[in-house]
PDB file of C-alpha atoms and ligand atoms in Angstrom:
ATOM      1  CA  MET P 224     -16.550  19.676   7.420  1.00 42.00           C
ATOM      2  CA  PHE P 225     -15.326  22.365   9.172  1.00 48.00           C
ATOM      3  CA  PHE P 226     -13.885  25.629   7.209  1.00 51.00           C
ATOM      4  CA  ARG P 227     -15.976  24.974   4.278  1.00 60.00           C
ATOM      5  CA  LYS P 228     -16.520  28.401   2.350  1.00 72.00           C
ATOM      6  CA  PHE P 229     -12.675  29.644   3.339  1.00 79.00           C
ATOM      7  CA  GLY P 230     -11.447  26.127   2.101  1.00 81.00           C
ATOM      8  CA  GLU P 231     -13.353  26.331  -1.228  1.00 83.00           C
ATOM      9  CA  LYS P 232     -11.992  29.835  -1.386  1.00 85.00           C
ATOM     10  CA  ILE P 233      -8.527  28.590  -1.466  1.00 87.00           C
ATOM     11  CA  LYS P 234      -9.346  25.770  -3.417  1.00 86.00           C
ATOM     12  CA  THR P 235     -10.920  27.915  -6.124  1.00 89.00           C
ATOM     13  CA  LEU P 236      -7.905  30.392  -6.294  1.00 91.00           C
ATOM     14  CA  PHE P 237      -5.572  27.163  -6.738  1.00 91.00           C
ATOM     15  CA  GLY P 238      -7.170  25.679  -9.184  1.00 88.00           C
ATOM     16  CA  GLY P 239      -6.800  25.833 -12.724  1.00 87.00           C
ATOM     17  CA  ARG P 240      -4.583  28.738 -13.215  1.00 91.00           C
ATOM     18  CA  LYS P 241      -0.579  30.239 -13.308  1.00 94.00           C
ATOM     19  CA  ILE P 242       1.224  31.506 -10.505  1.00 96.00           C
ATOM     20  CA  ASN P 243       1.884  35.170 -11.264  1.00 95.00           C
ATOM     21  CA  GLU P 244       1.964  38.491  -9.344  1.00 95.00           C
ATOM     22  CA  GLU P 245      -1.986  38.686  -9.314  1.00 96.00           C
ATOM     23  CA  PHE P 246      -2.297  34.886  -7.544  1.00 96.00           C
ATOM     24  CA  PHE P 247      -0.338  35.752  -5.140  1.00 97.00           C
ATOM     25  CA  GLU P 248      -1.937  38.982  -4.244  1.00 96.00           C
ATOM     26  CA  GLU P 249      -5.357  37.427  -4.425  1.00 95.00           C
ATOM     27  CA  LEU P 250      -3.824  34.765  -2.050  1.00 95.00           C
ATOM     28  CA  GLU P 251      -2.591  37.149   0.296  1.00 95.00           C
ATOM     29  CA  ASP P 252      -6.051  38.938   0.556  1.00 93.00           C
ATOM     30  CA  THR P 253      -7.466  35.815   0.927  1.00 91.00           C
ATOM     31  CA  LEU P 254      -5.320  34.481   3.896  1.00 91.00           C
ATOM     32  CA  ILE P 255      -5.578  38.210   5.647  1.00 90.00           C
ATOM     33  CA  GLU P 256      -9.786  36.897   5.344  1.00 86.00           C
ATOM     34  CA  GLY P 257      -9.027  33.761   6.944  1.00 84.00           C
ATOM     35  CA  ASP P 258      -8.082  35.706  10.046  1.00 84.00           C
ATOM     36  CA  LEU P 259      -4.100  34.375   9.468  1.00 89.00           C
ATOM     37  CA  GLY P 260      -2.992  38.011  10.470  1.00 89.00           C
ATOM     38  CA  ALA P 261      -0.607  40.208   7.987  1.00 92.00           C
ATOM     39  CA  ARG P 262       2.484  39.131   9.200  1.00 92.00           C
ATOM     40  CA  LEU P 263       1.966  35.439   9.576  1.00 93.00           C
ATOM     41  CA  THR P 264       0.385  36.031   5.695  1.00 95.00           C
ATOM     42  CA  ASP P 265       3.513  37.817   4.634  1.00 96.00           C
ATOM     43  CA  GLU P 266       5.670  34.830   5.726  1.00 95.00           C
ATOM     44  CA  ILE P 267       3.606  32.593   4.061  1.00 96.00           C
ATOM     45  CA  VAL P 268       3.399  33.927   0.759  1.00 97.00           C
ATOM     46  CA  GLN P 269       6.959  34.750   0.681  1.00 97.00           C
ATOM     47  CA  SER P 270       7.737  31.170   1.295  1.00 97.00           C
ATOM     48  CA  LEU P 271       5.406  30.184  -1.374  1.00 97.00           C
ATOM     49  CA  ARG P 272       7.186  32.304  -3.760  1.00 97.00           C
ATOM     50  CA  ASP P 273      10.542  31.445  -3.234  1.00 97.00           C
ATOM     51  CA  ILE P 274       9.336  27.791  -3.763  1.00 97.00           C
ATOM     52  CA  ALA P 275       7.774  28.629  -7.026  1.00 96.00           C
ATOM     53  CA  LYS P 276      10.945  30.599  -7.998  1.00 96.00           C
ATOM     54  CA  LYS P 277      13.289  28.149  -7.039  1.00 96.00           C
ATOM     55  CA  GLU P 278      11.765  25.096  -8.335  1.00 96.00           C
ATOM     56  CA  GLY P 279      10.459  27.083 -11.577  1.00 95.00           C
ATOM     57  CA  LEU P 280       6.735  25.882 -11.446  1.00 95.00           C
ATOM     58  CA  THR P 281       4.168  28.027 -12.972  1.00 95.00           C
ATOM     59  CA  GLU P 282       0.870  26.268 -12.194  1.00 95.00           C
ATOM     60  CA  ALA P 283      -0.974  27.435  -8.897  1.00 95.00           C
ATOM     61  CA  ALA P 284      -2.077  23.555  -7.930  1.00 92.00           C
ATOM     62  CA  ASP P 285       1.274  22.276  -7.191  1.00 92.00           C
ATOM     63  CA  LEU P 286       1.913  25.494  -4.121  1.00 93.00           C
ATOM     64  CA  GLN P 287      -1.415  24.250  -2.770  1.00 90.00           C
ATOM     65  CA  SER P 288      -0.005  21.046  -1.159  1.00 88.00           C
ATOM     66  CA  ARG P 289       3.473  23.533  -0.445  1.00 93.00           C
ATOM     67  CA  MET P 290       1.142  25.775   1.465  1.00 93.00           C
ATOM     68  CA  ARG P 291       0.070  22.814   3.310  1.00 93.00           C
ATOM     69  CA  ASP P 292       3.603  21.413   4.611  1.00 94.00           C
ATOM     70  CA  ILE P 293       4.503  25.227   5.837  1.00 95.00           C
ATOM     71  CA  LEU P 294       1.166  25.779   7.498  1.00 94.00           C
ATOM     72  CA  SER P 295       2.410  21.689   9.022  1.00 95.00           C
ATOM     73  CA  GLN P 296       4.945  23.131  10.713  1.00 94.00           C
ATOM     74  CA  TYR P 297       2.858  25.884  12.611  1.00 94.00           C
ATOM     75  CA  VAL P 298       0.181  23.735  13.725  1.00 95.00           C
ATOM     76  CA  ARG P 299       0.411  20.884  16.217  1.00 95.00           C
ATOM     77  CA  SER P 300      -2.551  18.762  18.068  1.00 96.00           C
ATOM     78  CA  TYR P 301      -2.597  18.038  21.948  1.00 95.00           C
ATOM     79  CA  ASP P 302      -3.653  14.790  23.264  1.00 91.00           C
ATOM     80  CA  ALA P 303      -4.737  16.023  26.693  1.00 92.00           C
ATOM     81  CA  LEU P 304      -6.025  12.417  28.789  1.00 95.00           C
ATOM     82  CA  PRO P 305      -4.942  12.497  31.824  1.00 96.00           C
ATOM     83  CA  PRO P 306      -3.616   9.917  34.279  1.00 96.00           C
ATOM     84  CA  LYS P 307      -6.023   7.549  36.512  1.00 96.00           C
ATOM     85  CA  GLY P 308      -5.173   7.428  39.790  1.00 95.00           C
ATOM     86  CA  GLU P 309      -3.533  10.500  40.418  1.00 96.00           C
ATOM     87  CA  LEU P 310      -5.089  13.999  40.773  1.00 98.00           C
ATOM     88  CA  SER P 311      -4.985  16.590  37.567  1.00 98.00           C
ATOM     89  CA  VAL P 312      -6.079  19.771  37.290  1.00 98.00           C
ATOM     90  CA  PHE P 313      -7.340  21.651  34.298  1.00 98.00           C
ATOM     91  CA  MET P 314      -8.035  25.119  34.773  1.00 98.00           C
ATOM     92  CA  ILE P 315     -10.147  26.730  31.474  1.00 98.00           C
ATOM     93  CA  LEU P 316      -9.748  30.092  31.101  1.00 97.00           C
ATOM     94  CA  GLY P 317     -11.135  32.659  28.294  1.00 96.00           C
ATOM     95  CA  VAL P 318     -12.388  36.396  27.712  1.00 95.00           C
ATOM     96  CA  ASN P 319     -16.365  36.660  28.707  1.00 93.00           C
ATOM     97  CA  GLY P 320     -18.764  34.446  26.590  1.00 94.00           C
ATOM     98  CA  VAL P 321     -16.436  32.381  24.534  1.00 95.00           C
ATOM     99  CA  GLY P 322     -18.183  29.441  26.104  1.00 97.00           C
ATOM    100  CA  LYS P 323     -15.885  28.656  28.739  1.00 98.00           C
ATOM    101  CA  THR P 324     -18.558  26.742  31.004  1.00 98.00           C
ATOM    102  CA  THR P 325     -20.093  25.121  28.433  1.00 98.00           C
ATOM    103  CA  THR P 326     -16.993  23.913  27.432  1.00 98.00           C
ATOM    104  CA  ILE P 327     -16.090  22.386  31.163  1.00 98.00           C
ATOM    105  CA  ALA P 328     -19.657  20.414  31.037  1.00 98.00           C
ATOM    106  CA  LYS P 329     -18.604  18.900  27.706  1.00 98.00           C
ATOM    107  CA  MET P 330     -14.791  17.533  28.636  1.00 98.00           C
ATOM    108  CA  ALA P 331     -16.873  16.452  32.072  1.00 98.00           C
ATOM    109  CA  LYS P 332     -18.784  14.056  30.011  1.00 98.00           C
ATOM    110  CA  TYR P 333     -16.311  13.465  27.638  1.00 98.00           C
ATOM    111  CA  TYR P 334     -13.384  12.557  30.376  1.00 98.00           C
ATOM    112  CA  THR P 335     -15.828  10.757  32.259  1.00 98.00           C
ATOM    113  CA  GLN P 336     -16.526   8.298  28.987  1.00 97.00           C
ATOM    114  CA  LYS P 337     -12.839   7.661  29.276  1.00 97.00           C
ATOM    115  CA  GLY P 338     -13.027   6.285  32.858  1.00 97.00           C
ATOM    116  CA  LEU P 339     -12.134   9.218  34.981  1.00 98.00           C
ATOM    117  CA  ARG P 340     -13.641  10.259  37.956  1.00 98.00           C
ATOM    118  CA  VAL P 341     -14.390  14.187  37.012  1.00 98.00           C
ATOM    119  CA  LEU P 342     -14.665  16.978  39.582  1.00 98.00           C
ATOM    120  CA  LEU P 343     -16.555  20.619  38.903  1.00 98.00           C
ATOM    121  CA  ALA P 344     -14.921  23.635  39.892  1.00 98.00           C
ATOM    122  CA  ALA P 345     -17.080  26.815  39.642  1.00 98.00           C
ATOM    123  CA  GLY P 346     -14.485  29.295  40.009  1.00 97.00           C
ATOM    124  CA  ASP P 347     -16.087  31.987  38.547  1.00 96.00           C
ATOM    125  CA  THR P 348     -17.460  33.481  41.443  1.00 95.00           C
ATOM    126  CA  PHE P 349     -17.633  36.867  39.394  1.00 93.00           C
ATOM    127  CA  ARG P 350     -20.969  37.055  37.401  1.00 89.00           C
ATOM    128  CA  ALA P 351     -24.404  36.605  38.874  1.00 84.00           C
ATOM    129  CA  ALA P 352     -25.398  33.475  38.008  1.00 93.00           C
ATOM    130  CA  ALA P 353     -21.852  31.717  36.571  1.00 95.00           C
ATOM    131  CA  VAL P 354     -21.909  29.355  39.814  1.00 96.00           C
ATOM    132  CA  ASP P 355     -25.821  28.224  38.599  1.00 96.00           C
ATOM    133  CA  GLN P 356     -24.975  28.051  35.283  1.00 97.00           C
ATOM    134  CA  LEU P 357     -22.117  24.708  35.548  1.00 97.00           C
ATOM    135  CA  ASP P 358     -24.027  23.504  38.877  1.00 97.00           C
ATOM    136  CA  ILE P 359     -26.623  23.213  36.360  1.00 98.00           C
ATOM    137  CA  HIS P 360     -24.353  21.114  33.564  1.00 98.00           C
ATOM    138  CA  ALA P 361     -23.462  19.242  36.906  1.00 98.00           C
ATOM    139  CA  GLU P 362     -26.749  18.049  38.006  1.00 98.00           C
ATOM    140  CA  ARG P 363     -27.829  16.968  34.021  1.00 98.00           C
ATOM    141  CA  LEU P 364     -24.200  15.220  33.697  1.00 97.00           C
ATOM    142  CA  GLY P 365     -24.542  13.959  36.971  1.00 97.00           C
ATOM    143  CA  MET P 366     -21.265  15.258  38.317  1.00 96.00           C
ATOM    144  CA  ARG P 367     -19.569  16.287  41.500  1.00 98.00           C
ATOM    145  CA  ILE P 368     -19.339  19.833  42.359  1.00 98.00           C
ATOM    146  CA  VAL P 369     -17.112  22.313  44.409  1.00 98.00           C
ATOM    147  CA  LYS P 370     -19.049  25.775  44.786  1.00 97.00           C
ATOM    148  CA  GLN P 371     -19.147  28.757  46.888  1.00 96.00           C
ATOM    149  CA  LYS P 372     -21.702  31.684  46.602  1.00 93.00           C
ATOM    150  CA  MET P 373     -20.704  34.343  44.689  1.00 91.00           C
ATOM    151  CA  GLY P 374     -18.314  37.017  45.405  1.00 92.00           C
ATOM    152  CA  SER P 375     -16.151  34.586  47.485  1.00 93.00           C
ATOM    153  CA  ASP P 376     -12.776  33.808  46.941  1.00 95.00           C
ATOM    154  CA  PRO P 377     -12.140  31.503  43.216  1.00 96.00           C
ATOM    155  CA  GLY P 378      -8.655  30.858  44.933  1.00 97.00           C
ATOM    156  CA  ALA P 379     -10.737  29.648  47.985  1.00 97.00           C
ATOM    157  CA  VAL P 380     -12.716  27.033  45.449  1.00 98.00           C
ATOM    158  CA  VAL P 381     -10.079  25.759  43.739  1.00 98.00           C
ATOM    159  CA  PHE P 382      -8.325  24.791  47.693  1.00 98.00           C
ATOM    160  CA  ASP P 383     -11.778  23.378  48.630  1.00 98.00           C
ATOM    161  CA  ALA P 384     -11.977  21.574  44.958  1.00 98.00           C
ATOM    162  CA  ILE P 385      -8.637  20.020  45.515  1.00 98.00           C
ATOM    163  CA  THR P 386      -9.271  18.774  49.150  1.00 98.00           C
ATOM    164  CA  SER P 387     -12.396  17.390  48.376  1.00 98.00           C
ATOM    165  CA  ALA P 388     -10.927  15.826  45.094  1.00 98.00           C
ATOM    166  CA  GLN P 389      -8.183  13.886  46.904  1.00 97.00           C
ATOM    167  CA  ALA P 390     -10.491  12.549  49.677  1.00 97.00           C
ATOM    168  CA  GLN P 391     -13.053  11.153  46.956  1.00 97.00           C
ATOM    169  CA  GLY P 392      -9.771  10.322  44.990  1.00 97.00           C
ATOM    170  CA  ASP P 393     -10.958  11.960  41.368  1.00 98.00           C
ATOM    171  CA  ASP P 394      -8.698  12.424  38.616  1.00 98.00           C
ATOM    172  CA  LEU P 395      -9.934  14.999  37.238  1.00 98.00           C
ATOM    173  CA  ILE P 396     -10.805  18.684  38.612  1.00 98.00           C
ATOM    174  CA  LEU P 397     -11.919  20.923  35.678  1.00 98.00           C
ATOM    175  CA  ALA P 398     -12.059  24.504  36.757  1.00 98.00           C
ATOM    176  CA  ASP P 399     -13.625  27.158  35.622  1.00 98.00           C
ATOM    177  CA  THR P 400     -12.483  31.088  35.462  1.00 97.00           C
ATOM    178  CA  ALA P 401     -14.304  34.178  35.119  1.00 95.00           C
ATOM    179  CA  GLY P 402     -13.860  36.140  31.925  1.00 93.00           C
ATOM    180  CA  ARG P 403     -14.329  39.350  32.940  1.00 87.00           C
ATOM    181  CA  MET P 404     -13.838  41.525  36.371  1.00 79.00           C
ATOM    182  CA  HIS P 405     -13.796  45.089  36.782  1.00 81.00           C
ATOM    183  CA  ASN P 406     -10.542  45.448  34.497  1.00 85.00           C
ATOM    184  CA  LYS P 407      -8.235  43.003  32.757  1.00 88.00           C
ATOM    185  CA  GLU P 408      -5.655  43.757  35.503  1.00 90.00           C
ATOM    186  CA  ASN P 409      -7.766  42.397  38.266  1.00 91.00           C
ATOM    187  CA  LEU P 410      -8.903  39.458  35.930  1.00 93.00           C
ATOM    188  CA  MET P 411      -5.326  38.059  35.588  1.00 94.00           C
ATOM    189  CA  LYS P 412      -4.345  39.008  39.393  1.00 94.00           C
ATOM    190  CA  GLU P 413      -7.076  36.530  40.278  1.00 94.00           C
ATOM    191  CA  LEU P 414      -6.296  34.245  37.677  1.00 96.00           C
ATOM    192  CA  GLN P 415      -2.783  34.286  38.941  1.00 96.00           C
ATOM    193  CA  LYS P 416      -3.561  33.481  42.544  1.00 96.00           C
ATOM    194  CA  MET P 417      -5.610  30.619  41.497  1.00 97.00           C
ATOM    195  CA  ASP P 418      -2.813  29.724  39.581  1.00 97.00           C
ATOM    196  CA  LYS P 419      -0.321  29.878  42.945  1.00 97.00           C
ATOM    197  CA  VAL P 420      -3.014  27.947  45.116  1.00 97.00           C
ATOM    198  CA  ILE P 421      -2.488  25.265  42.958  1.00 97.00           C
ATOM    199  CA  LYS P 422       0.538  25.094  42.758  1.00 96.00           C
ATOM    200  CA  ALA P 423       0.727  25.141  46.668  1.00 97.00           C
ATOM    201  CA  LYS P 424      -1.986  22.504  46.794  1.00 96.00           C
ATOM    202  CA  GLY P 425       0.933  20.229  45.544  1.00 94.00           C
ATOM    203  CA  ILE P 426      -0.799  19.643  42.120  1.00 96.00           C
ATOM    204  CA  SER P 427       2.791  18.734  40.388  1.00 94.00           C
ATOM    205  CA  GLU P 428       3.494  20.684  36.892  1.00 93.00           C
ATOM    206  CA  GLU P 429       2.993  17.578  34.573  1.00 95.00           C
ATOM    207  CA  ASN P 430      -0.523  17.328  36.320  1.00 97.00           C
ATOM    208  CA  TYR P 431      -1.635  21.016  36.064  1.00 98.00           C
ATOM    209  CA  ARG P 432      -2.932  22.458  32.696  1.00 98.00           C
ATOM    210  CA  LYS P 433      -4.017  25.682  31.410  1.00 98.00           C
ATOM    211  CA  PHE P 434      -6.058  25.704  28.937  1.00 98.00           C
ATOM    212  CA  LEU P 435      -7.277  28.925  26.891  1.00 97.00           C
ATOM    213  CA  VAL P 436     -10.296  29.228  25.750  1.00 97.00           C
ATOM    214  CA  ILE P 437     -11.059  31.256  22.210  1.00 95.00           C
ATOM    215  CA  ASP P 438     -14.132  31.690  19.900  1.00 93.00           C
ATOM    216  CA  ALA P 439     -13.397  30.722  16.368  1.00 89.00           C
ATOM    217  CA  THR P 440     -15.913  33.502  15.065  1.00 87.00           C
ATOM    218  CA  THR P 441     -14.096  36.348  16.991  1.00 85.00           C
ATOM    219  CA  GLY P 442     -10.988  36.031  14.496  1.00 74.00           C
ATOM    220  CA  GLN P 443      -7.889  38.016  15.072  1.00 75.00           C
ATOM    221  CA  ASN P 444      -8.993  38.623  18.709  1.00 87.00           C
ATOM    222  CA  GLY P 445      -8.043  35.497  19.405  1.00 90.00           C
ATOM    223  CA  LEU P 446      -4.022  35.720  19.089  1.00 91.00           C
ATOM    224  CA  GLN P 447      -4.596  39.207  21.461  1.00 92.00           C
ATOM    225  CA  GLN P 448      -6.164  37.253  24.266  1.00 94.00           C
ATOM    226  CA  ALA P 449      -3.858  34.320  23.899  1.00 95.00           C
ATOM    227  CA  MET P 450      -1.154  36.756  24.073  1.00 94.00           C
ATOM    228  CA  LEU P 451      -2.299  38.006  27.022  1.00 94.00           C
ATOM    229  CA  PHE P 452      -3.231  34.875  28.976  1.00 96.00           C
ATOM    230  CA  ASN P 453      -0.329  33.401  27.860  1.00 96.00           C
ATOM    231  CA  GLN P 454       1.713  35.965  29.518  1.00 95.00           C
ATOM    232  CA  ALA P 455      -0.116  36.223  32.862  1.00 94.00           C
ATOM    233  CA  VAL P 456      -0.079  32.313  33.344  1.00 95.00           C
ATOM    234  CA  ARG P 457       1.653  30.243  31.097  1.00 96.00           C
ATOM    235  CA  LEU P 458      -0.676  28.222  29.106  1.00 97.00           C
ATOM    236  CA  ASP P 459      -0.582  25.058  27.545  1.00 97.00           C
ATOM    237  CA  GLY P 460      -2.713  24.661  24.986  1.00 97.00           C
ATOM    238  CA  VAL P 461      -6.243  26.113  23.441  1.00 97.00           C
ATOM    239  CA  ILE P 462      -9.581  25.460  22.845  1.00 97.00           C
ATOM    240  CA  LEU P 463     -11.453  26.615  19.774  1.00 94.00           C
ATOM    241  CA  THR P 464     -14.942  26.695  20.496  1.00 94.00           C
ATOM    242  CA  LYS P 465     -17.861  27.429  17.525  1.00 92.00           C
ATOM    243  CA  TYR P 466     -16.193  25.730  14.795  1.00 88.00           C
ATOM    244  CA  ASP P 467     -20.075  25.424  13.193  1.00 82.00           C
ATOM    245  CA  SER P 468     -20.470  29.347  12.854  1.00 73.00           C
ATOM    246  CA  ALA P 469     -19.351  30.740   9.519  1.00 60.00           C
ATOM    247  CA  ALA P 470     -15.992  30.725  11.245  1.00 60.00           C
ATOM    248  CA  LYS P 471     -12.549  31.097   9.823  1.00 69.00           C
ATOM    249  CA  GLY P 472     -10.574  29.673  12.536  1.00 73.00           C
ATOM    250  CA  GLY P 473      -7.475  30.842  11.145  1.00 83.00           C
ATOM    251  CA  ALA P 474      -5.992  32.504  14.694  1.00 84.00           C
ATOM    252  CA  LEU P 475      -5.190  28.905  15.631  1.00 89.00           C
ATOM    253  CA  VAL P 476      -2.214  29.056  13.013  1.00 92.00           C
ATOM    254  CA  GLN P 477      -1.235  32.281  14.222  1.00 91.00           C
ATOM    255  CA  ILE P 478      -1.272  30.900  17.885  1.00 93.00           C
ATOM    256  CA  GLY P 479       0.763  27.785  16.936  1.00 94.00           C
ATOM    257  CA  ARG P 480       3.441  29.906  15.266  1.00 93.00           C
ATOM    258  CA  LEU P 481       3.575  33.214  17.346  1.00 91.00           C
ATOM    259  CA  LEU P 482       3.123  31.313  20.741  1.00 94.00           C
ATOM    260  CA  ASP P 483       4.296  28.222  19.516  1.00 95.00           C
ATOM    261  CA  LEU P 484       0.893  26.625  21.496  1.00 97.00           C
ATOM    262  CA  PRO P 485      -0.933  23.349  20.497  1.00 97.00           C
ATOM    263  CA  VAL P 486      -4.401  23.023  20.332  1.00 97.00           C
ATOM    264  CA  VAL P 487      -6.553  20.611  22.208  1.00 98.00           C
ATOM    265  CA  PHE P 488     -10.283  20.449  21.515  1.00 97.00           C
ATOM    266  CA  VAL P 489     -12.350  21.750  19.207  1.00 94.00           C
ATOM    267  CA  CYS P 490     -16.025  22.717  19.900  1.00 95.00           C
ATOM    268  CA  VAL P 491     -18.704  22.587  16.907  1.00 93.00           C
ATOM    269  CA  GLY P 492     -22.229  23.298  18.576  1.00 95.00           C
ATOM    270  CA  GLU P 493     -23.675  23.600  22.007  1.00 96.00           C
ATOM    271  CA  LYS P 494     -24.563  19.787  22.409  1.00 97.00           C
ATOM    272  CA  TYR P 495     -22.463  17.932  24.844  1.00 98.00           C
ATOM    273  CA  ASP P 496     -21.146  15.896  22.481  1.00 98.00           C
ATOM    274  CA  ASP P 497     -19.968  18.480  19.963  1.00 97.00           C
ATOM    275  CA  ILE P 498     -16.177  18.290  21.003  1.00 98.00           C
ATOM    276  CA  ARG P 499     -13.438  16.726  19.101  1.00 96.00           C
ATOM    277  CA  PRO P 500      -9.792  16.277  19.917  1.00 97.00           C
ATOM    278  CA  PHE P 501      -8.235  18.431  17.891  1.00 96.00           C
ATOM    279  CA  ASP P 502      -7.181  16.467  14.042  1.00 94.00           C
ATOM    280  CA  LYS P 503      -4.542  18.474  12.885  1.00 94.00           C
ATOM    281  CA  GLU P 504      -4.789  16.378   9.553  1.00 92.00           C
ATOM    282  CA  GLU P 505      -8.594  17.333   9.226  1.00 89.00           C
ATOM    283  CA  TYR P 506      -8.076  20.571   9.980  1.00 88.00           C
ATOM    284  CA  LEU P 507      -5.034  22.001   7.474  1.00 89.00           C
ATOM    285  CA  SER P 508      -7.174  19.955   4.672  1.00 87.00           C
ATOM    286  CA  SER P 509     -10.649  22.043   5.488  1.00 82.00           C
ATOM    287  CA  LEU P 510      -8.687  24.951   5.958  1.00 83.00           C
ATOM    288  CA  LEU P 511      -6.771  24.544   2.377  1.00 83.00           C
ATOM    289  CA  GLY P 512      -9.951  22.916   0.550  1.00 80.00           C
ATOM    290  CA  LEU P 513      -8.012  19.644   0.001  1.00 80.00           C
ATOM    291  CA  ASP P 514      -9.584  16.374   0.196  1.00 73.00           C
ATOM    292  CA  ARG P 515      -7.289  15.120   2.627  1.00 62.00           C
TER     293      ARG P 515
HETATM  294  N1  GTP E 753     -22.732  27.153  18.329  1.00 53.75           N
HETATM  295  C1  GTP E 753     -21.794  27.333  19.196  1.00 53.75           C
HETATM  296  N2  GTP E 753     -22.038  27.792  20.617  1.00 53.75           N
HETATM  297  C2  GTP E 753     -21.595  27.935  21.780  1.00 53.75           C
HETATM  298  C3  GTP E 753     -20.369  26.515  21.615  1.00 53.75           C
HETATM  299  N3  GTP E 753     -19.588  26.799  22.611  1.00 53.75           N
HETATM  300  C4  GTP E 753     -20.504  27.585  23.575  1.00 53.75           C
HETATM  301  N4  GTP E 753     -21.537  27.976  22.428  1.00 53.75           N
HETATM  302  C5  GTP E 753     -22.230  28.969  23.520  1.00 53.75           C
HETATM  303  O1  GTP E 753     -21.895  30.550  23.733  1.00 53.75           O
HETATM  304  C6  GTP E 753     -22.344  31.093  24.389  1.00 53.75           C
HETATM  305  C7  GTP E 753     -21.107  31.538  25.814  1.00 53.75           C
HETATM  306  O2  GTP E 753     -21.239  30.003  26.356  1.00 53.75           O
HETATM  307  P1  GTP E 753     -20.384  30.226  27.910  1.00 53.75           P
HETATM  308  O3  GTP E 753     -19.951  28.475  28.016  1.00 53.75           O
HETATM  309  O4  GTP E 753     -21.492  30.376  28.958  1.00 53.75           O
HETATM  310  O5  GTP E 753     -19.434  31.289  28.135  1.00 53.75           O
HETATM  311  P2  GTP E 753     -18.157  31.577  29.171  1.00 53.75           P
HETATM  312  O6  GTP E 753     -17.151  31.761  28.198  1.00 53.75           O
HETATM  313  O7  GTP E 753     -18.441  30.713  30.099  1.00 53.75           O
HETATM  314  O8  GTP E 753     -18.993  33.035  29.336  1.00 53.75           O
HETATM  315  P3  GTP E 753     -18.670  33.603  30.325  1.00 53.75           P
HETATM  316  O9  GTP E 753     -19.104  32.895  31.417  1.00 53.75           O
HETATM  317  O10 GTP E 753     -19.541  34.827  30.759  1.00 53.75           O
HETATM  318  O11 GTP E 753     -17.235  34.511  30.813  1.00 53.75           O
HETATM  319  C8  GTP E 753     -23.796  29.977  24.666  1.00 53.75           C
HETATM  320  O12 GTP E 753     -24.593  30.419  24.574  1.00 53.75           O
HETATM  321  C9  GTP E 753     -23.199  28.653  24.916  1.00 53.75           C
HETATM  322  O13 GTP E 753     -24.095  27.690  24.194  1.00 53.75           O
HETATM  323  C10 GTP E 753     -19.891  26.089  20.359  1.00 53.75           C
HETATM  324  O14 GTP E 753     -18.934  25.088  19.870  1.00 53.75           O
HETATM  325  N5  GTP E 753     -21.077  26.140  19.062  1.00 53.75           N
HETATM  326 MG1   MG E 754     -19.110  30.722  32.515  1.00 53.75          MG
END
């Protein structure tokens, strides 16, 4: 389903041909194109060379499942179902335009259907219209929202949200955050402030999660973004959006390999139901053009 183009390319590359130098070179080019990055591509191709040599393989087709085994070590899924009856906070992070606010709306519906009481926190107070955007989702979905006016302190918004959720007996706060500020340093400082407030409000470590939203169409940048946010506020996982577009999504493998971060959800469209818990096996199959 996902990745069809890239998967088909891989499938064709491995199909009915001999293992030789030309094959490895083409594989290298294809992996780079698929957003796996130079470093990881080298690592994968070298491992496959070693396997082919050691086992005396001659058919490229024999290497396709071996590549799956290699990638399988790097990719993890993350089952993020918070417990009922105690308060969890998910802070949703990411640079501007990746799909944070839309994803929060999707998650709100998803978790409500799982029987949780969800509260939205409009933590992006920087961009004009950001609060309204979340507010419109809240209204459409019939969710409670805690908000303040544009320009107010996002730390104060999560503070209020936690107080309100505790009073109402909510199970989960989904906190929106800004994707952009005057500069990157400012943004990271604001996020660190929010992070401090959430911890100071006594939300336990197990119930507090920071998920980074990554836009599948931005390729290699996903890794840079993950490094940046992970450094500022230790991340717990990533959410991949816009996987329905002509995306390649190989950045997930890099993020898994280099930062050891699991994948929580994959979003495949603009509608509320276009969200799926990450399915590692399906992902690997589509990435490699395997049937399953
Ligand atoms: N095709 C597709 N579009 C998506 C998906 N997720 C979000 N979008 C679209 O991406 C655009 C940006 O989404 P937002 O949710 O506003 O992104 P954001 O990260 O909150 O952006 P800022 O608030 O500006 O930082 C919107 O037009 C969304 O409809 C997805 O999975 N697939
Ligand atoms: Mg937003």
